[in-house]
Amino acid sequence: MAAHDIARTLRARDFRWLWAGNVASSFAMNMQMVARGWLVYALTSSALDLAWVAMSFMVPQILLSLWGGVVADRLPKRSILVGAQMLNCIATVLMGIIILTGRVEFWDFIWFGAFNGAVLALSIPARNALVPDLVPDQYIIPAMALNTTGMNFARIVAPALAGILIALIAAGDTTSTFGVGIVYMIIAVLYFGSAATLLVVSKPGEPHADHHAAGHVSEMIAGLRYVIHSGPLLALILLSIVPFLFGMPLNTLMPAFVEDVLGGGPDDLGFLLSAMGGGAILGSLMLAAAGDFDHKGAWVIGTCFAWALATVAFGFASGFAVAAIAAAAYGWLSSWNMSLNRGLLQTCTEPQMRGRVMSIDMMSHGLMPLGVIPISLVAEWQGVAVALVVSGLIFMVLIAALLLVSPAVKTMNRELVAAG
């Protein structure tokens, strides 16, 4: 396998349409990140409030992801995805109206975040589990990397677009909500476009087995047992949890860093997020073209350490240029790491369990507030830059601890090599 696998993977018609739908929804989510983050910080001037909004989005992933996995293993995955995007479209239109009429309050972002998080929890397991139904087994890792590439392309363009739109429409008035409201309406159109694109996928992603004899709770428990008793799967999940706890606070605290440390505006925030996206798209494309390289488990662990170092480096950045370089490195490393981790999860999982395994992976990502909240408290007390340095250092220490105390992580690389 080599670079030509990218073209071979994209020749799969249904995968191309799924990929296009992913890009549209990723544009929506990344534009929303800038619009939401900027308006929340403009309303509250609190890094902790940014964390609370992020938490409202992540908590439903903890509570509902396992159920989302069971649903993905029971129902046609394409139907789940179309319904989810339409729900997001309707909710975004409502939020846009609230913002445009000037009645938006901090708590509106909490309920909207919780709704978005719930829809995501019930749909992302289906989205990830659908990929192996659309491409041959040998192209699963390139396909997952290409999905990440599409997401990262959105991370390059969408934040800058949202930031520029807000700045232009507000005409320099940082307290104006009108520009943010317009961006939310554009986001709603993107969600609608994603739903329409997914309708073109011909394969519905039917369940691989009949699960209706068992109850939902029994199937959730079966999924958890399946992961716990599979050493490589357990190791990959553990090595996914730590980065989401202490590698992701940078995304939440970026608006505060831009304003408090760099003295920038919403357009600067958009371009800095785009630099991060530029590094991320490079990382995912390199993984998609890398082929069947050796020691994938070691690569997962090594990129965890490097990702932590990039987080520390960003915290030390005192100028826009240095911050952009650190953000690009952060994006490259996080993208390579997450794409490889998720691709390995897919290849190590039996087809009838993929929805539940993907839901457990997503549920672990919902633990992010457990890292974001304490790091945001550090930001409130000692400043955003110090908080990011602390976050990166904790990240490194925890990965090292897993290597020392977790049998699953210790033996992961060897077991993956033995499994071929």
PDB file of N, CA, C and O in Angstrom, residues 29 57 97 123 167 174 186 252 327 336 371:
ATOM      1  N   MET A  29     -19.327  22.701  11.953  1.00  0.00           N
ATOM      2  CA  MET A  29     -18.829  22.616  13.328  1.00  0.00           C
ATOM      3  C   MET A  29     -17.683  23.581  13.575  1.00  0.00           C
ATOM      4  O   MET A  29     -17.599  24.205  14.638  1.00  0.00           O
ATOM      5  N   PHE A  57     -21.404  20.567  25.657  1.00  0.00           N
ATOM      6  CA  PHE A  57     -21.331  19.829  24.402  1.00  0.00           C
ATOM      7  C   PHE A  57     -20.801  18.416  24.608  1.00  0.00           C
ATOM      8  O   PHE A  57     -21.220  17.472  23.922  1.00  0.00           O
ATOM      9  N   ILE A  97     -31.730  32.673  15.037  1.00  0.00           N
ATOM     10  CA  ILE A  97     -32.802  33.663  15.241  1.00  0.00           C
ATOM     11  C   ILE A  97     -32.649  34.335  16.598  1.00  0.00           C
ATOM     12  O   ILE A  97     -32.805  35.560  16.727  1.00  0.00           O
ATOM     13  N   SER A 123     -25.023   9.902  16.569  1.00  0.00           N
ATOM     14  CA  SER A 123     -24.764   9.759  15.131  1.00  0.00           C
ATOM     15  C   SER A 123     -23.322   9.418  14.776  1.00  0.00           C
ATOM     16  O   SER A 123     -23.088   8.700  13.794  1.00  0.00           O
ATOM     17  N   ALA A 167     -16.008  39.712  11.651  1.00  0.00           N
ATOM     18  CA  ALA A 167     -15.301  40.998  11.711  1.00  0.00           C
ATOM     19  C   ALA A 167     -15.858  41.987  10.689  1.00  0.00           C
ATOM     20  O   ALA A 167     -16.045  43.174  10.991  1.00  0.00           O
ATOM     21  N   THR A 174     -16.871  44.705  18.488  1.00  0.00           N
ATOM     22  CA  THR A 174     -16.706  43.362  19.061  1.00  0.00           C
ATOM     23  C   THR A 174     -17.882  42.948  19.937  1.00  0.00           C
ATOM     24  O   THR A 174     -17.975  41.788  20.330  1.00  0.00           O
ATOM     25  N   ILE A 186     -25.611  30.426   8.076  1.00  0.00           N
ATOM     26  CA  ILE A 186     -24.782  29.723   7.089  1.00  0.00           C
ATOM     27  C   ILE A 186     -24.495  28.297   7.561  1.00  0.00           C
ATOM     28  O   ILE A 186     -24.509  27.340   6.776  1.00  0.00           O
ATOM     29  N   THR A 252     -10.370  24.747  23.317  1.00  0.00           N
ATOM     30  CA  THR A 252     -11.352  25.486  24.105  1.00  0.00           C
ATOM     31  C   THR A 252     -10.844  26.863  24.507  1.00  0.00           C
ATOM     32  O   THR A 252     -11.591  27.856  24.500  1.00  0.00           O
ATOM     33  N   ALA A 327       0.814  25.937  16.556  1.00  0.00           N
ATOM     34  CA  ALA A 327      -0.530  25.439  16.245  1.00  0.00           C
ATOM     35  C   ALA A 327      -0.491  24.457  15.079  1.00  0.00           C
ATOM     36  O   ALA A 327      -1.193  23.439  15.090  1.00  0.00           O
ATOM     37  N   TRP A 336      -2.522  13.011  12.894  1.00  0.00           N
ATOM     38  CA  TRP A 336      -1.895  11.707  12.640  1.00  0.00           C
ATOM     39  C   TRP A 336      -2.291  10.714  13.731  1.00  0.00           C
ATOM     40  O   TRP A 336      -2.688   9.583  13.458  1.00  0.00           O
ATOM     41  N   GLY A 371     -10.672  17.337  31.967  1.00  0.00           N
ATOM     42  CA  GLY A 371      -9.396  18.012  31.799  1.00  0.00           C
ATOM     43  C   GLY A 371      -9.561  19.501  31.576  1.00  0.00           C
ATOM     44  O   GLY A 371      -8.794  20.312  32.095  1.00  0.00           O
TER      45      GLY A 371
END
